[in-house]
Coordinates of C-alpha atoms in Angstrom, one line a residue:
M1 CA -81.2 146.3 -104.7
S2 CA -77.6 145.9 -106.8
G3 CA -75.2 146.5 -103.5
S4 CA -78.1 144.3 -101.9
N5 CA -77.4 141.4 -103.9
A6 CA -73.4 142.3 -103.0
Q7 CA -73.8 141.4 -100.2
S8 CA -76.6 138.1 -99.9
G9 CA -73.7 137.1 -103.0
N10 CA -70.8 137.1 -100.4
K11 CA -73.1 135.8 -97.2
M12 CA -73.9 133.0 -99.8
W13 CA -69.7 132.2 -100.8
G14 CA -69.3 132.4 -97.4
G15 CA -65.7 132.9 -95.8
R16 CA -64.4 130.0 -97.5
F17 CA -65.3 130.6 -100.7
A18 CA -65.1 135.1 -100.1
E19 CA -63.9 134.7 -103.6
G20 CA -67.4 133.4 -105.4
P21 CA -68.3 131.1 -107.7
S22 CA -64.9 130.9 -108.8
A23 CA -63.1 129.9 -105.9
I24 CA -65.5 126.8 -105.9
M25 CA -65.1 125.9 -109.0
R26 CA -61.0 125.3 -108.3
E27 CA -61.3 123.4 -105.4
I28 CA -64.6 121.6 -107.3
N29 CA -61.8 120.7 -110.0
A30 CA -58.9 119.8 -108.3
S31 CA -58.2 116.2 -107.6
I32 CA -54.2 116.7 -106.8
P33 CA -55.2 115.9 -103.8
F34 CA -56.0 112.6 -104.1
D35 CA -54.6 111.6 -107.5
K36 CA -50.7 112.7 -106.3
A37 CA -51.0 109.2 -105.5
L38 CA -50.4 108.4 -109.7
W39 CA -46.9 110.1 -109.5
R40 CA -44.4 106.8 -110.3
Q41 CA -47.0 105.9 -113.0
D42 CA -47.5 110.0 -114.3
V43 CA -43.4 109.4 -114.5
A44 CA -42.9 105.8 -116.6
A45 CA -45.9 106.7 -118.9
S46 CA -44.4 109.7 -119.3
K47 CA -41.2 108.3 -120.1
A48 CA -42.6 105.7 -122.1
H49 CA -44.7 108.0 -124.2
V50 CA -42.0 110.8 -124.5
A51 CA -39.5 107.3 -126.1
M52 CA -41.7 106.3 -128.6
L53 CA -42.1 110.2 -129.3
G54 CA -38.3 109.8 -130.6
A55 CA -38.3 106.6 -132.0
Q56 CA -41.2 107.8 -133.9
G57 CA -39.3 111.0 -134.9
I58 CA -41.8 113.1 -134.1
V59 CA -39.9 114.8 -131.5
S60 CA -36.3 114.8 -131.6
A61 CA -34.1 112.7 -130.1
E62 CA -32.4 115.6 -127.8
D63 CA -35.7 116.7 -126.7
A64 CA -36.5 113.6 -126.0
A65 CA -33.7 112.1 -123.6
L66 CA -34.0 116.0 -122.1
I67 CA -37.3 115.2 -121.0
S68 CA -36.6 112.2 -119.8
D69 CA -33.6 113.3 -117.5
G70 CA -35.9 116.0 -116.6
L71 CA -38.9 113.5 -115.7
D72 CA -36.6 111.6 -114.0
R73 CA -35.6 114.5 -112.0
V74 CA -39.0 115.1 -111.2
A75 CA -39.4 112.2 -110.0
A76 CA -36.6 112.5 -107.8
E77 CA -38.1 115.6 -105.8
Y78 CA -41.7 113.9 -105.8
E79 CA -39.7 110.7 -104.2
A80 CA -37.8 113.0 -101.4
N81 CA -40.2 115.5 -100.8
G82 CA -44.1 114.8 -101.6
V83 CA -45.7 115.9 -104.5
P84 CA -46.5 119.8 -104.0
E85 CA -50.4 120.7 -104.2
N86 CA -51.2 123.8 -106.1
W87 CA -54.4 123.4 -106.7
D88 CA -54.5 126.1 -110.0
L89 CA -52.9 122.8 -111.5
E90 CA -55.9 121.0 -110.9
D91 CA -53.9 117.2 -110.9
I92 CA -50.6 115.7 -111.4
H93 CA -50.4 115.7 -114.5
M94 CA -50.3 119.6 -114.6
T95 CA -48.4 119.4 -111.8
T96 CA -45.9 117.0 -113.6
E97 CA -46.1 119.1 -116.9
S98 CA -45.1 122.2 -114.9
R99 CA -42.6 121.6 -113.1
L100 CA -40.5 119.3 -116.2
A101 CA -41.4 123.3 -117.9
E102 CA -39.7 124.4 -114.7
L103 CA -36.5 122.7 -114.9
I104 CA -36.5 121.5 -118.5
G105 CA -37.9 124.4 -120.1
P106 CA -39.9 125.0 -123.4
A107 CA -38.8 121.3 -124.2
A108 CA -41.1 120.1 -121.8
G109 CA -43.8 121.1 -124.1
R110 CA -43.6 118.5 -126.3
L111 CA -44.0 115.9 -124.6
H112 CA -47.6 116.0 -124.7
T113 CA -47.5 115.7 -128.2
A114 CA -50.3 113.1 -129.2
R115 CA -51.7 112.5 -126.0
S116 CA -54.0 114.0 -123.8
R117 CA -54.8 113.8 -119.9
N118 CA -57.7 111.4 -120.9
D119 CA -55.9 108.6 -122.1
Q120 CA -53.5 109.8 -119.2
V121 CA -54.7 109.1 -116.1
A122 CA -56.8 106.0 -117.9
T123 CA -53.5 104.9 -118.0
D124 CA -52.0 105.9 -114.6
F125 CA -54.8 105.2 -112.6
R126 CA -54.8 101.5 -114.4
L127 CA -51.6 101.0 -113.8
W128 CA -51.7 101.9 -109.8
V129 CA -54.9 99.5 -110.1
R130 CA -52.5 96.3 -111.5
D131 CA -50.0 97.4 -109.1
A132 CA -53.1 96.7 -106.5
M133 CA -54.4 93.8 -108.4
A134 CA -50.9 92.2 -107.6
Q135 CA -50.6 93.3 -103.8
A136 CA -53.7 91.5 -102.5
D137 CA -52.7 89.0 -104.5
A138 CA -49.6 88.8 -102.5
G139 CA -51.2 89.1 -98.7
L140 CA -53.7 86.6 -100.1
K141 CA -50.8 84.1 -100.8
A142 CA -49.5 85.5 -96.9
L143 CA -52.4 84.1 -95.3
Q144 CA -52.9 81.0 -97.1
V145 CA -49.1 80.2 -95.9
A146 CA -50.6 80.8 -92.6
L147 CA -53.3 78.8 -92.9
V148 CA -52.1 76.0 -94.3
T149 CA -48.8 75.9 -91.3
R150 CA -51.8 76.0 -89.3
A151 CA -53.8 73.4 -90.6
A152 CA -51.0 70.8 -90.8
E153 CA -50.3 71.2 -87.1
H154 CA -54.8 70.8 -86.3
A155 CA -55.1 67.6 -89.1
D156 CA -56.0 66.1 -86.1
S157 CA -57.1 68.9 -83.2
I158 CA -62.0 68.2 -83.1
M159 CA -63.7 70.2 -82.5
P160 CA -67.6 70.8 -83.4
G161 CA -68.6 72.1 -86.8
F162 CA -71.7 73.9 -86.7
T163 CA -74.6 75.1 -89.4
H164 CA -76.7 77.6 -88.6
L165 CA -74.0 78.2 -85.5
Q166 CA -75.8 74.9 -83.8
T167 CA -73.7 72.2 -83.0
A168 CA -73.8 70.0 -86.5
Q169 CA -71.4 66.6 -86.4
P170 CA -67.5 67.1 -85.8
V171 CA -64.8 68.2 -87.9
T172 CA -61.4 68.9 -87.1
L173 CA -59.7 73.2 -86.9
G174 CA -57.2 71.8 -89.8
H175 CA -60.2 71.5 -92.3
H176 CA -63.0 74.4 -91.5
L177 CA -59.0 76.5 -91.8
M178 CA -58.9 74.9 -94.7
A179 CA -62.1 76.0 -95.8
Y180 CA -60.2 79.8 -95.4
Y181 CA -57.3 78.6 -97.3
E182 CA -60.1 77.9 -100.5
M183 CA -62.2 81.3 -100.8
A184 CA -58.7 83.2 -100.4
Q185 CA -57.4 80.9 -103.8
R186 CA -61.0 82.0 -105.6
D187 CA -60.1 85.3 -104.7
R188 CA -57.3 84.9 -105.7
S189 CA -58.7 83.9 -109.1
R190 CA -60.6 86.8 -108.9
F191 CA -57.7 89.5 -109.1
A192 CA -56.0 86.9 -111.7
D193 CA -59.3 87.4 -114.1
A194 CA -59.6 91.1 -113.6
R195 CA -55.2 91.5 -113.9
A196 CA -55.8 89.3 -117.5
R197 CA -58.6 91.8 -118.4
A198 CA -56.5 94.7 -117.5
D199 CA -54.2 93.7 -119.6
Q200 CA -54.5 96.4 -122.2
C201 CA -52.6 99.6 -122.7
P202 CA -54.6 103.2 -123.1
L203 CA -52.2 104.6 -123.7
G204 CA -52.6 106.3 -127.6
A205 CA -56.1 106.7 -128.0
A206 CA -55.7 110.6 -127.4
A207 CA -58.7 112.7 -126.5
L208 CA -61.6 110.4 -128.1
A209 CA -60.3 109.6 -131.1
G210 CA -56.7 108.6 -131.8
T211 CA -54.5 110.9 -133.3
G212 CA -53.4 111.4 -136.3
F213 CA -49.4 111.7 -136.0
P214 CA -47.7 108.2 -136.3
I215 CA -47.5 106.6 -133.5
D216 CA -46.5 103.8 -132.3
R217 CA -48.6 102.1 -129.0
H218 CA -47.9 98.2 -129.9
M219 CA -43.9 100.2 -128.6
T220 CA -46.0 102.0 -125.6
A221 CA -47.7 99.9 -124.5
Q222 CA -44.8 96.8 -124.3
A223 CA -42.7 99.4 -122.5
L224 CA -45.3 99.7 -119.5
G225 CA -45.9 95.8 -119.3
F226 CA -49.0 95.4 -121.0
A227 CA -49.9 92.8 -123.1
E228 CA -51.3 95.0 -126.0
P229 CA -52.6 98.2 -126.6
T230 CA -56.8 99.4 -126.2
R231 CA -58.3 98.7 -129.2
N232 CA -61.3 101.2 -129.4
S233 CA -60.5 105.3 -128.3
L234 CA -63.8 106.1 -127.5
D235 CA -63.9 103.1 -125.2
T236 CA -60.4 103.3 -123.6
V237 CA -61.2 106.4 -122.2
S238 CA -64.4 106.1 -121.3
D239 CA -63.8 102.8 -119.3
R240 CA -63.1 101.7 -115.6
D241 CA -64.2 98.2 -115.6
F242 CA -60.9 97.4 -114.6
A243 CA -61.2 99.7 -111.4
L244 CA -65.0 98.1 -111.3
D245 CA -63.0 94.7 -111.9
Y246 CA -60.9 95.1 -108.6
L247 CA -63.2 96.4 -106.4
M248 CA -65.5 93.0 -106.9
S249 CA -62.6 91.0 -105.9
A250 CA -61.6 93.0 -102.6
T251 CA -64.7 93.8 -101.8
Q252 CA -65.2 89.5 -102.2
C253 CA -62.0 88.8 -100.3
A254 CA -62.9 90.8 -97.4
L255 CA -66.7 89.2 -96.8
H256 CA -64.4 87.1 -97.1
L257 CA -62.3 88.3 -94.0
S258 CA -64.7 89.6 -92.4
R259 CA -66.2 86.0 -92.2
L260 CA -62.7 84.3 -90.7
A261 CA -62.7 87.2 -87.6
E262 CA -66.1 87.1 -86.8
E263 CA -65.5 83.1 -86.4
F264 CA -62.3 84.5 -84.2
I265 CA -64.5 86.9 -82.5
I266 CA -67.4 83.9 -81.5
W267 CA -64.5 81.0 -80.5
A268 CA -62.2 84.0 -78.5
S269 CA -65.5 85.0 -76.2
Q270 CA -65.3 83.1 -72.7
P271 CA -68.7 80.8 -73.7
F272 CA -66.8 79.8 -76.1
G273 CA -63.7 80.0 -75.6
F274 CA -61.2 78.1 -78.3
V275 CA -58.7 80.8 -79.0
V276 CA -56.6 83.3 -77.6
L277 CA -56.6 85.6 -79.5
P278 CA -52.9 86.9 -79.8
D279 CA -52.0 90.4 -78.1
A280 CA -50.9 92.6 -80.4
L281 CA -53.7 92.4 -82.6
S282 CA -56.1 92.7 -79.4
T283 CA -57.1 95.4 -76.6
G284 CA -58.2 95.6 -73.3
S285 CA -61.3 97.6 -72.0
S286 CA -60.5 101.7 -69.9
I287 CA -62.9 100.2 -67.5
M288 CA -63.0 96.4 -67.2
P289 CA -59.4 95.0 -66.1
Q290 CA -60.7 91.9 -67.6
K291 CA -61.1 92.5 -71.0
K292 CA -59.6 91.7 -73.7
N293 CA -61.0 92.7 -76.6
P294 CA -61.1 91.8 -80.8
D295 CA -61.1 94.6 -81.8
A296 CA -58.1 94.2 -84.8
A297 CA -60.3 91.2 -86.3
E298 CA -64.0 93.7 -85.5
L299 CA -61.7 96.4 -87.5
V300 CA -62.0 93.6 -89.9
R301 CA -65.0 93.2 -90.5
G302 CA -66.0 96.9 -90.1
H303 CA -63.6 97.6 -92.9
S304 CA -65.6 95.0 -95.5
G305 CA -68.9 96.8 -95.1
R306 CA -66.6 100.4 -96.4
I307 CA -64.8 98.0 -99.4
A308 CA -68.2 97.1 -100.3
G309 CA -69.4 101.4 -100.4
C310 CA -66.2 101.8 -102.1
L311 CA -68.0 99.5 -104.9
T312 CA -71.6 101.5 -104.9
S313 CA -69.2 104.3 -104.9
L314 CA -67.7 103.6 -107.8
I315 CA -71.0 101.7 -109.8
I316 CA -73.3 104.0 -108.8
T317 CA -70.4 106.9 -110.6
M318 CA -70.2 105.5 -114.0
K319 CA -73.5 104.3 -114.3
G320 CA -75.3 105.8 -117.4
L321 CA -72.3 108.2 -118.3
P322 CA -72.2 108.3 -122.3
L323 CA -69.1 108.3 -124.4
A324 CA -66.3 109.2 -123.5
Y325 CA -64.6 110.9 -121.0
S326 CA -67.0 113.0 -118.6
K327 CA -65.7 115.1 -115.2
D328 CA -67.5 112.5 -113.2
M329 CA -64.7 110.0 -113.4
Q330 CA -62.7 112.1 -111.0
D331 CA -64.3 110.9 -109.1
D332 CA -63.3 107.3 -109.8
K333 CA -59.9 107.5 -107.7
P334 CA -61.3 108.0 -104.1
P335 CA -63.2 104.7 -103.9
V336 CA -60.0 102.3 -105.6
F337 CA -57.5 104.0 -103.1
E338 CA -59.4 103.7 -99.8
A339 CA -60.9 100.4 -100.8
A340 CA -57.2 99.1 -101.5
G341 CA -55.7 100.6 -98.0
L342 CA -58.5 98.9 -95.8
L343 CA -58.0 96.2 -98.1
T344 CA -54.2 95.4 -97.5
L345 CA -54.5 96.3 -93.5
C346 CA -57.4 93.6 -93.3
L347 CA -55.1 90.9 -95.3
A348 CA -52.4 91.7 -93.2
A349 CA -54.1 91.7 -89.9
M350 CA -56.2 88.4 -90.7
T351 CA -52.9 86.7 -91.5
G352 CA -51.7 87.9 -88.2
M353 CA -54.0 86.0 -85.8
V354 CA -53.9 83.3 -87.6
E355 CA -50.1 82.6 -87.4
G356 CA -50.7 83.7 -83.4
A357 CA -53.6 82.2 -82.7
K358 CA -53.1 80.3 -79.5
F359 CA -56.0 77.8 -80.2
R360 CA -57.6 75.9 -76.9
T361 CA -58.3 72.5 -78.3
E362 CA -59.2 70.4 -75.9
R363 CA -62.5 72.7 -75.0
M364 CA -63.0 72.4 -78.7
R365 CA -63.1 68.5 -78.4
A366 CA -65.3 68.9 -75.3
A367 CA -67.5 71.1 -77.3
A368 CA -68.0 68.7 -79.7
E369 CA -68.9 66.0 -77.2
L370 CA -71.8 67.9 -76.2
G371 CA -73.8 69.0 -78.4
Y372 CA -74.8 65.5 -80.0
A373 CA -72.6 66.0 -83.2
T374 CA -72.3 62.1 -83.6
A375 CA -75.8 61.8 -84.0
T376 CA -75.7 61.9 -87.4
D377 CA -72.9 59.1 -87.1
L378 CA -75.5 56.8 -85.4
A379 CA -78.1 57.6 -88.4
D380 CA -75.4 56.5 -90.8
W381 CA -74.8 53.0 -88.6
L382 CA -78.1 52.1 -88.5
V383 CA -78.1 51.9 -92.7
R384 CA -74.8 50.1 -92.7
Q385 CA -75.1 48.1 -90.3
A386 CA -78.3 47.3 -89.7
N387 CA -80.1 48.0 -93.6
I388 CA -83.0 50.5 -92.0
P389 CA -83.7 53.2 -94.3
F390 CA -82.0 56.3 -93.5
R391 CA -85.5 58.4 -92.3
E392 CA -86.8 55.9 -90.9
A393 CA -83.2 56.1 -88.8
H394 CA -83.6 59.1 -88.3
H395 CA -86.7 59.4 -85.9
I396 CA -84.4 56.5 -84.7
T397 CA -81.6 58.9 -83.8
G398 CA -83.9 61.7 -82.8
A399 CA -85.0 58.8 -79.5
A400 CA -81.5 58.5 -78.6
V401 CA -80.4 61.7 -78.6
K402 CA -83.9 63.4 -76.2
L403 CA -82.3 60.2 -73.8
A404 CA -78.7 61.8 -73.6
E405 CA -80.7 64.9 -73.7
S406 CA -83.1 63.8 -70.8
R407 CA -80.3 62.6 -68.7
G408 CA -77.2 64.9 -69.9
V409 CA -75.0 62.0 -71.1
A410 CA -73.1 62.6 -75.1
L411 CA -74.7 59.5 -77.3
D412 CA -71.6 57.0 -76.2
A413 CA -72.7 57.3 -72.5
L414 CA -75.7 55.7 -73.4
P415 CA -75.7 52.3 -71.7
L416 CA -76.7 49.6 -74.8
A417 CA -79.9 47.9 -72.9
D418 CA -80.9 51.4 -73.6
L419 CA -79.8 52.2 -77.1
Q420 CA -81.7 48.5 -77.1
A421 CA -85.1 49.4 -76.0
I422 CA -85.5 52.1 -78.6
D423 CA -84.6 49.8 -80.8
A424 CA -83.2 45.9 -81.1
R425 CA -81.4 46.2 -84.0
I426 CA -78.6 48.7 -82.9
D427 CA -75.7 45.8 -80.5
E428 CA -72.7 46.9 -79.4
R429 CA -70.9 47.5 -82.5
V430 CA -72.5 50.7 -82.7
F431 CA -69.4 52.1 -79.9
A432 CA -66.8 52.0 -82.5
A433 CA -68.8 54.5 -84.2
L434 CA -69.8 56.9 -81.6
S435 CA -66.7 59.2 -80.3
V436 CA -65.8 62.4 -82.3
E437 CA -62.9 60.9 -83.1
A438 CA -64.7 58.2 -84.5
S439 CA -67.4 60.6 -86.3
V440 CA -64.4 62.3 -88.3
A441 CA -62.1 59.6 -89.2
A442 CA -65.5 58.5 -91.1
R443 CA -65.5 61.6 -93.4
A444 CA -63.0 60.3 -95.1
S445 CA -64.8 60.8 -99.1
Y446 CA -62.6 63.5 -100.9
G447 CA -62.2 67.5 -99.1
G448 CA -63.7 65.7 -96.4
T449 CA -62.8 65.9 -92.7
A450 CA -61.3 62.9 -92.5
P451 CA -57.3 64.0 -91.0
Q452 CA -56.2 61.9 -93.7
Q453 CA -57.9 63.8 -96.3
V454 CA -56.7 67.7 -94.8
R455 CA -52.8 66.5 -94.6
A456 CA -53.7 65.9 -98.0
R457 CA -55.3 68.6 -99.3
V458 CA -52.5 70.5 -96.6
A459 CA -50.0 69.0 -98.9
E460 CA -51.1 70.3 -102.3
A461 CA -51.6 73.2 -100.8
R462 CA -47.8 73.5 -100.4
V463 CA -47.3 72.8 -103.6
A464 CA -49.4 75.4 -105.3
L465 CA -47.9 78.0 -102.9
G466 CA -44.5 77.0 -103.4
L467 CA -43.0 75.9 -100.0
E468 CA -42.5 72.3 -101.2

């Protein structure tokens, strides 16, 4: 019976886990395969910590200097050869401390005085996320520069504006591109807000209750570039709001990038033909030689879903965790690392697409003329010039559109007599309002599509971006 149990037990754990439960525990517990990405932050935080320990007299000046030099040697090894993955050491913190001990001896053991891996990982991870926020902001700024540059080129280029993907009113391509500048500006503001909330240093909170050693948390906070230390040790080691803030900002940014990508995908299709995408961001078909596929844009669109999934993953991980630290929180880093990598790629791809796209403005203008996009201008003219209530003007305009549609012509191609047959109050002045050029020029309210307004917004943006 016991032999049978032993045999079934071995089958249960299987070949990979032939050592039994301890092998499973070793693998599920190890985070070094992914948290090795924190090595720069881990070394920086450890150097700040040991400098403070030395300044406070908690460790001798000699040991503090020896440990700091040793950490520099460890960092040089990591830079040259990468971080070794010894799963028995579990994570980047123990890996670094173990190598430090090999290099400098027993003095390495003093480094962990007055700290825990709980506040250590909270500090390292917050430093990494803070860097990711800065990287996202830089990527967004580069996208904004590309958008503003192309918008300035096309402040007068007319295209159809859409609602429900149906032609609505003429707009300018510059106005359309500047809409995405505004989205990117809001994305930058979200990352800036998240960065401000993350500007507190966890180091010194220790395991969960603080420490009895006379540490100087303001010194370590300042050394690591934080505004101040965190104020509650329990909250400090259990807080991952900064990671969620990053993921929420990244998700909103990815949604905006996905919308821009979708526009390019539609515009590049043959029925639209509004844009020719850069060859470097397109692919061909394995079977159809005429195809030029917008793969980069489609991947940006797809990656937005993955980034949103990363946010969901961490939200569910953190839901319902009691204070303070729980091992569930080891799973906080993979979704953030994945989202940051994807977002960096997406920002670079869309920046390159905006920079390298060839806009077919003649086709855009023709499409604007085909969709009766100036119908609203006819209704507005009737209100302004004939003093007709808008609802009645709307009805008159509908009849004019129906007539033009039946003849397959634009509104401004209808003879005056036919327009007057619909309503006698229409006179020859109406034709000045029915061209697409007149339509966009008339919409000169603040933030409107008129070329003068587009140029004004571009000028403001260039100043904000430091281009002027």
